[in-house]
Coordinates of C-alpha atoms in Angstrom, one line a residue:
X12 CA 0.0 0.0 0.0
X13 CA 1.3 3.4 -0.8
X14 CA 2.2 5.8 1.9
X15 CA 0.3 9.1 2.0
X16 CA -0.5 12.0 4.3
X17 CA -3.2 13.7 2.2
X18 CA -5.4 16.3 3.6
X19 CA -8.3 13.9 3.5
X20 CA -6.2 11.4 5.6
X21 CA -5.6 13.8 8.5
X22 CA -9.0 15.6 8.4
X23 CA -11.1 15.1 11.5
X24 CA -14.4 16.4 12.8
X25 CA -14.4 16.9 16.6
X26 CA -16.2 14.0 18.3
X27 CA -19.0 15.5 20.4
X28 CA -19.0 13.6 23.6
X29 CA -22.6 13.8 24.8
X30 CA -24.8 11.0 26.4
X31 CA -26.7 10.3 23.4
X32 CA -23.6 9.5 21.4
X33 CA -22.1 7.4 24.3
X34 CA -25.3 5.4 24.5
X35 CA -25.2 4.6 20.8
X36 CA -23.5 1.4 20.0
X37 CA -20.9 1.8 17.3
X38 CA -19.9 -1.8 17.1
X39 CA -17.9 -4.4 18.7
X40 CA -14.1 -4.4 19.6
X41 CA -12.0 -7.3 20.9
X42 CA -9.0 -6.4 23.0
X43 CA -6.5 -9.1 23.9
X44 CA -4.3 -7.9 26.7
X45 CA -5.9 -5.5 29.3
X46 CA -3.0 -4.6 31.5
X47 CA -1.9 -1.0 32.2
X48 CA -2.3 0.2 28.6
X49 CA -4.9 -2.3 27.5
X50 CA -7.5 -1.4 30.2
X51 CA -7.0 2.2 29.4
X52 CA -7.7 1.5 25.8
X53 CA -10.7 -0.5 26.6
X54 CA -12.1 2.2 28.7
X55 CA -11.7 4.8 26.0
X56 CA -13.2 2.7 23.5
X57 CA -16.2 1.7 25.6
X58 CA -16.7 5.4 26.6
X59 CA -16.9 6.3 22.9
X60 CA -19.9 3.9 22.4
X61 CA -18.3 0.6 21.5
X62 CA -19.0 -2.8 22.9
X63 CA -15.6 -4.1 24.2
X64 CA -14.6 -7.5 25.2
X65 CA -11.2 -7.7 26.9
X66 CA -9.1 -10.7 27.4
X67 CA -6.6 -11.5 30.3
X68 CA -5.2 -14.8 31.4
X69 CA -5.5 -13.9 35.1
X70 CA -8.8 -15.1 36.2
X71 CA -8.7 -13.0 39.6
X72 CA -7.8 -9.9 37.6
X73 CA -10.7 -10.6 35.3
X74 CA -13.1 -11.0 38.1
X75 CA -12.0 -7.8 39.7
X76 CA -12.6 -6.0 36.4
X77 CA -16.0 -7.5 36.0
X78 CA -17.2 -6.7 39.4
X79 CA -15.6 -3.4 39.2
X80 CA -13.4 -3.7 42.2
X81 CA -10.1 -3.3 40.3
X82 CA -7.6 -1.1 42.1
X83 CA -5.5 0.9 39.4
X84 CA -3.1 3.8 40.2
X85 CA -3.5 5.0 36.6
X86 CA -5.7 8.2 36.6
X87 CA -9.4 7.9 35.6
X88 CA -9.3 4.1 35.1
X89 CA -11.3 3.1 38.2
X90 CA -13.9 5.9 37.7
X91 CA -14.3 4.9 34.0
X92 CA -14.7 1.2 34.9
X93 CA -17.3 2.1 37.5
X94 CA -19.3 3.8 34.9
X95 CA -18.8 1.4 32.1
X96 CA -21.8 -0.5 30.8
X97 CA -20.5 -2.1 27.6
X98 CA -17.1 -3.5 28.7
X99 CA -16.6 -7.1 29.9
X100 CA -13.5 -9.1 30.6
X101 CA -12.8 -12.9 30.0
X102 CA -10.0 -15.3 30.1
X103 CA -11.5 -17.1 26.9
X104 CA -9.5 -15.8 24.0
X105 CA -11.5 -17.8 21.5
X106 CA -14.5 -15.9 22.7
X107 CA -12.8 -12.6 21.8
X108 CA -11.7 -13.9 18.4
X109 CA -15.4 -14.6 17.5
X110 CA -16.8 -11.4 19.2
X111 CA -15.6 -8.8 16.7
X112 CA -13.8 -8.5 13.4
X113 CA -11.7 -5.8 15.0
X114 CA -9.0 -7.5 17.3
X115 CA -6.6 -5.3 19.1
X116 CA -3.6 -7.0 20.7
X117 CA -2.0 -5.1 23.7
X118 CA 0.1 -7.6 25.4
X119 CA 3.4 -6.3 26.8
X120 CA 6.8 -6.7 24.9
X121 CA 9.0 -6.1 27.7
X122 CA 12.9 -5.4 27.5
X123 CA 15.0 -8.4 26.8
X124 CA 18.3 -7.1 27.8
X125 CA 19.7 -8.4 24.5
X126 CA 19.9 -7.5 20.9
X127 CA 16.2 -8.5 20.5
X128 CA 15.3 -5.5 22.6
X129 CA 11.5 -6.5 22.7
X130 CA 10.3 -9.8 24.1
X131 CA 7.5 -10.8 21.7
X132 CA 6.8 -14.2 23.4
X133 CA 3.2 -13.2 24.5
X134 CA 2.6 -11.5 21.2
X135 CA 3.7 -14.5 19.2
X136 CA 1.5 -16.8 21.4
X137 CA -1.5 -14.6 20.8
X138 CA -1.1 -14.7 17.1
X139 CA -0.4 -18.4 17.1
X140 CA -3.7 -18.9 19.1
X141 CA -5.7 -16.7 16.6
X142 CA -4.3 -18.8 13.8
X143 CA -5.4 -22.0 15.5
X144 CA -9.0 -20.9 15.1
X145 CA -8.6 -20.0 11.3
X146 CA -10.8 -17.1 11.4
X147 CA -11.8 -15.2 8.4
X148 CA -12.4 -11.5 7.7
X149 CA -10.7 -10.0 10.6
X150 CA -8.5 -7.0 11.2
X151 CA -5.9 -7.7 13.7
X152 CA -4.1 -4.7 15.3
X153 CA -0.8 -4.9 17.1
X154 CA -0.6 -2.1 19.6
X155 CA 2.6 -3.2 21.4
X156 CA 6.0 -1.9 20.5
X157 CA 8.1 -4.4 18.3
X158 CA 11.3 -4.1 16.2
X159 CA 11.0 -3.1 12.5
X160 CA 10.3 -6.3 10.4
X161 CA 8.4 -8.1 12.9
X162 CA 5.1 -8.1 11.1
X163 CA 6.6 -9.0 7.6
X164 CA 9.1 -11.5 8.9
X165 CA 7.2 -13.2 11.9
X166 CA 3.7 -12.0 12.3
X167 CA 2.4 -12.6 8.9
X168 CA 3.6 -16.2 9.1
X169 CA 1.9 -16.8 12.4
X170 CA -1.5 -16.1 10.9
X171 CA -1.0 -17.8 7.6
X172 CA -4.1 -20.0 8.1
X173 CA -6.4 -17.0 8.6
X174 CA -8.5 -16.2 5.6
X175 CA -8.7 -12.7 4.4
X176 CA -7.2 -11.2 7.6
X177 CA -5.1 -8.1 7.8
X178 CA -2.3 -7.7 10.3
X179 CA -1.8 -4.1 11.2
X180 CA 0.4 -2.0 13.5
X181 CA -1.2 0.8 15.7
X182 CA 0.9 1.6 18.7
X183 CA 0.1 4.5 21.0
X184 CA 2.3 7.3 22.0
X185 CA 1.2 7.6 25.7
X186 CA 3.0 8.0 29.0
X187 CA 2.4 6.0 32.2
X188 CA 0.4 8.1 34.8
X189 CA -1.4 9.9 31.8
X190 CA -2.5 7.1 29.5
X191 CA -6.2 8.1 29.2
X192 CA -5.3 11.8 28.7
X193 CA -2.8 10.9 26.1
X194 CA -5.2 8.4 24.3
X195 CA -7.9 11.0 24.2
X196 CA -5.6 13.8 23.0
X197 CA -2.9 12.5 20.6
X198 CA -1.0 14.6 18.3
X199 CA -0.7 11.8 15.9
X200 CA -2.5 8.5 15.5
X201 CA -0.2 6.0 13.8
X202 CA -1.9 3.4 11.6
X203 CA 0.3 0.9 9.9
X204 CA -2.3 -1.0 7.7
X205 CA -2.0 -3.6 5.2
X206 CA -4.8 -2.1 2.9
X207 CA -7.0 0.8 2.8
X208 CA -9.9 -0.9 4.1
X209 CA -8.2 -1.8 7.3
X210 CA -6.9 1.8 7.6
X211 CA -10.4 3.2 7.2
X212 CA -11.8 0.9 9.7
X213 CA -9.0 1.6 12.3
X214 CA -9.3 5.3 11.7
X215 CA -13.0 5.3 12.2
X216 CA -12.6 3.9 15.7
X217 CA -10.2 6.8 16.6
X218 CA -12.3 9.5 15.1
X219 CA -15.3 8.2 17.4
X220 CA -13.0 8.0 20.3
X221 CA -10.5 10.8 20.7
X222 CA -11.3 14.2 22.0
X223 CA -9.1 16.4 19.7
X224 CA -8.2 16.7 16.1
X225 CA -5.0 14.7 15.6
X226 CA -3.0 14.0 12.5
X227 CA -3.7 10.5 11.1
X228 CA -0.4 9.0 9.9
X229 CA -1.5 6.1 7.6
X230 CA 1.3 3.9 6.2
X231 CA 2.4 0.4 5.6
X232 CA 3.0 -1.7 8.8
X233 CA 6.8 -1.8 7.9
X234 CA 6.9 2.1 7.9
X235 CA 5.0 2.2 11.0
X236 CA 7.3 -0.2 12.9
X237 CA 10.2 2.2 12.1
X238 CA 8.1 5.4 12.7
X239 CA 7.0 4.2 16.3
X240 CA 10.6 4.0 17.8
X241 CA 11.8 6.9 15.5
X242 CA 9.5 9.4 17.1
X243 CA 10.4 8.4 20.6
X244 CA 14.0 8.6 19.6
X245 CA 13.6 12.1 18.4
X246 CA 12.1 13.1 21.7
X247 CA 14.9 11.5 23.7
X248 CA 17.5 13.2 21.5
X249 CA 15.9 16.6 22.3
X250 CA 15.9 15.8 26.1
X251 CA 19.4 14.9 25.9
X252 CA 20.4 17.9 24.0
X253 CA 18.6 20.1 26.5
X254 CA 20.5 18.5 29.3
X255 CA 23.8 18.8 27.6
X256 CA 23.4 22.5 27.1
X257 CA 22.2 22.8 30.5
X258 CA 25.4 21.2 31.9
X259 CA 27.6 23.4 29.6
X260 CA 25.6 26.5 31.0
X261 CA 26.3 25.2 34.7
X262 CA 30.0 25.2 34.0
X263 CA 30.1 28.6 32.3
X264 CA 30.3 31.4 35.0
X265 CA 27.3 33.8 34.5
X266 CA 25.3 31.7 32.2
X267 CA 21.7 30.8 32.9
X268 CA 20.5 27.5 31.4
X269 CA 16.8 28.4 31.7
X270 CA 17.4 31.6 29.7
X271 CA 19.5 29.9 27.1
X272 CA 17.1 27.0 26.4
X273 CA 13.9 29.1 26.5
X274 CA 15.5 31.3 23.9
X275 CA 16.5 28.2 21.6
X276 CA 13.0 27.0 21.9
X277 CA 11.6 30.3 20.6
X278 CA 12.9 29.3 17.1
X279 CA 10.0 27.7 15.4
X280 CA 12.3 25.1 13.9
X281 CA 13.0 23.9 17.4
X282 CA 10.0 24.6 19.8
X283 CA 9.8 24.5 23.5
X284 CA 8.5 20.9 24.2
X285 CA 10.9 18.8 25.9
X286 CA 13.7 21.5 25.9
X287 CA 13.8 22.5 29.6
X288 CA 16.7 21.3 31.9
X289 CA 15.9 18.5 34.0
X290 CA 16.6 14.8 34.9
X291 CA 17.7 12.4 32.2
X292 CA 14.9 10.5 30.5
X293 CA 14.0 7.2 31.9
X294 CA 11.1 4.7 32.1
X295 CA 10.1 1.5 30.3
X296 CA 10.0 3.1 26.7
X297 CA 12.4 6.0 26.0
X298 CA 15.7 4.4 26.9
X299 CA 14.7 1.0 25.4
X300 CA 13.5 2.5 22.1
X301 CA 16.6 4.6 21.6
X302 CA 18.8 1.7 22.1
X303 CA 16.5 -0.5 19.8
X304 CA 16.7 1.9 16.9
X305 CA 20.5 2.0 17.2
X306 CA 20.7 -1.8 17.5
X307 CA 18.3 -2.4 14.5
X308 CA 20.3 0.1 12.5
X309 CA 23.5 -1.9 13.3
X310 CA 21.9 -5.1 12.0
X311 CA 21.0 -3.5 8.7
X312 CA 24.4 -1.9 8.2
X313 CA 23.6 1.8 9.3
X314 CA 25.6 3.3 12.2
X315 CA 22.9 5.3 14.0
X316 CA 25.4 7.5 15.8
X317 CA 22.8 10.2 16.9
X318 CA 20.8 7.5 18.9
X319 CA 24.0 6.1 20.3
X320 CA 25.3 9.6 21.4
X321 CA 21.9 10.4 22.9
X322 CA 22.0 7.3 25.1
X323 CA 25.7 8.3 26.1
X324 CA 24.7 11.8 26.9
X325 CA 21.7 10.8 28.9
X326 CA 24.0 8.6 31.1
X327 CA 26.6 11.3 31.2
X328 CA 24.0 13.7 32.6
X329 CA 23.3 11.2 35.4
X330 CA 27.0 11.4 36.3
X331 CA 27.1 15.1 36.1
X332 CA 24.1 15.6 38.5
X333 CA 25.6 13.0 41.0
X334 CA 28.8 14.9 40.9
X335 CA 27.2 18.3 41.5
X336 CA 25.5 16.8 44.5
X337 CA 28.6 15.3 45.9
X338 CA 30.3 18.7 45.6
X339 CA 27.8 20.0 48.1
X340 CA 29.6 17.6 50.6
X341 CA 26.4 16.7 52.5
X342 CA 26.2 13.6 54.7
X343 CA 22.5 13.0 53.9
X344 CA 20.7 13.5 50.7
X345 CA 16.8 13.4 50.3
X346 CA 14.9 12.7 47.0
X347 CA 11.1 12.5 46.7
X348 CA 8.9 11.6 43.7
X349 CA 11.3 9.0 42.5
X350 CA 9.3 7.4 39.6
X351 CA 10.8 7.6 36.2
X352 CA 9.0 11.0 35.6
X353 CA 7.5 13.5 38.0
X354 CA 4.8 13.7 39.2
X355 CA 3.5 10.0 38.7
X356 CA 1.3 7.9 40.9
X357 CA 2.0 4.8 38.9
X358 CA 4.8 2.6 40.5
X359 CA 7.4 2.5 37.8
X360 CA 11.0 3.4 38.8
X361 CA 12.5 1.6 35.8
X362 CA 15.6 3.6 34.7
X363 CA 14.6 6.5 37.1
X364 CA 17.2 9.1 36.8
X365 CA 16.7 10.2 40.5
X366 CA 17.2 6.5 41.5
X367 CA 20.4 6.4 39.4
X368 CA 21.8 9.4 41.0
X369 CA 20.7 8.1 44.4
X370 CA 22.7 4.8 43.8
X371 CA 25.8 6.8 43.0
X372 CA 25.5 8.9 46.1
X373 CA 24.9 5.9 48.3
X374 CA 27.9 4.1 46.8
X375 CA 30.0 7.2 47.6
X376 CA 29.1 6.6 51.2
X377 CA 26.2 9.1 51.7
X378 CA 23.0 8.4 53.4
X379 CA 20.2 8.6 50.9
X380 CA 16.5 8.9 51.8
X381 CA 14.0 8.2 49.2
X382 CA 10.5 9.6 49.7
X383 CA 7.4 8.7 47.7
X384 CA 4.1 6.8 48.0
X385 CA 4.5 3.3 49.6
X386 CA 3.7 1.5 46.4
X387 CA 6.2 3.5 44.5
X388 CA 9.0 2.9 47.2
X389 CA 8.2 -1.0 46.8
X390 CA 9.0 -0.8 43.1
X391 CA 12.3 1.1 44.0
X392 CA 13.3 -1.6 46.4
X393 CA 12.7 -4.2 43.8
X394 CA 14.7 -2.6 41.0
X395 CA 17.5 -0.7 43.1
X396 CA 17.5 -2.3 46.5
X397 CA 20.2 -4.6 45.7
X398 CA 22.5 -1.9 44.3
X399 CA 22.6 0.3 47.5
X400 CA 21.2 0.8 51.0
X401 CA 18.6 3.4 51.0
X402 CA 16.3 4.8 53.7
X403 CA 12.7 4.7 52.6
X404 CA 10.2 7.2 53.8
X405 CA 6.6 7.6 53.0
X406 CA 6.0 11.0 51.4
X407 CA 3.1 11.7 53.7
X408 CA 5.7 12.0 56.6
X409 CA 6.2 15.6 57.1
X410 CA 9.6 17.0 56.3
X411 CA 11.1 20.5 56.2
X412 CA 11.1 21.3 52.3
X413 CA 14.5 23.0 52.9
X414 CA 15.9 19.3 53.4
X415 CA 14.7 18.0 50.0
X416 CA 17.5 17.8 47.4
X417 CA 15.5 16.8 44.5

């Protein structure tokens, strides 16, 4: 299918969210994988007027969803679940395959720590299970991040017995802790479709579901696989650049990093987003996607020096910040809001820059106190507890703001 970004492709009329529209069924959607991202996707589609059937292998989790007792730290999930009328969860994947001709797959593809970067074991199992049923006339949408080439080289072969079924790529550009807001207000909706019928059907769902007027980037699945990690890598490059300039400014007598970067961002070719000094980027997506693009490029004979340099600068900024703290020569350092981004109620400290700095300070013999909500502290203990000894403190415990270092 030809790639295109015509005016008709990106045109969108605002979706008026009133009760009459919400109560009007727009069709059925199957969603295989209703974890952190999947449950949010289900809530948005259901709120838009679709009948949604979600699949998860955890029976206890499914029961909590169906009796609406699920506890989620992701904003708005619990409220939307309580209000939902046309969403149901099941452990029966075959039921979901038969429920709708629009099947979204939202299982996690976690980091592998090797040159595969994304563990597609669950995704492969789902596609294999779909193929075993030999369905026909289905549109299958992969929402999880994969390396370029997955659909052409693996995915297509896994559903070879499915008749007249398309395999498409439709990942989201969201951030943990603001998934529903991001889903409702995207800058761009990426649709990697095998044909124009699939593209039209997928786009229709988003037109009915989002609250703004995004661009619709419709292209071949292979292009979409590259675009997904490319966009994240551009953002990481911008963050790393801002922090590099900030570090230079900090070492330049009389220079103000905020004034400098604000002025740089005033140029329309640059823009202000992601251009303020701060902590290094972290979390489950940005670092991994940056390394994955560089690794994939190496495999096909391209030296992606920008992505490699971005990763190096990001780590260098951690070292720079740790050294700055050490130069204060304090015995005790206190950090609060230690998730990978701030503020964030979701317990994700994976590649958190604050935690990386805290580890370096603790290894230098300093006492480091980490303050946050208990469930976030537990995640930090799991990921960083073996690297250094910290003092963990509930953020609800009163503390003089003057004692907070970061």
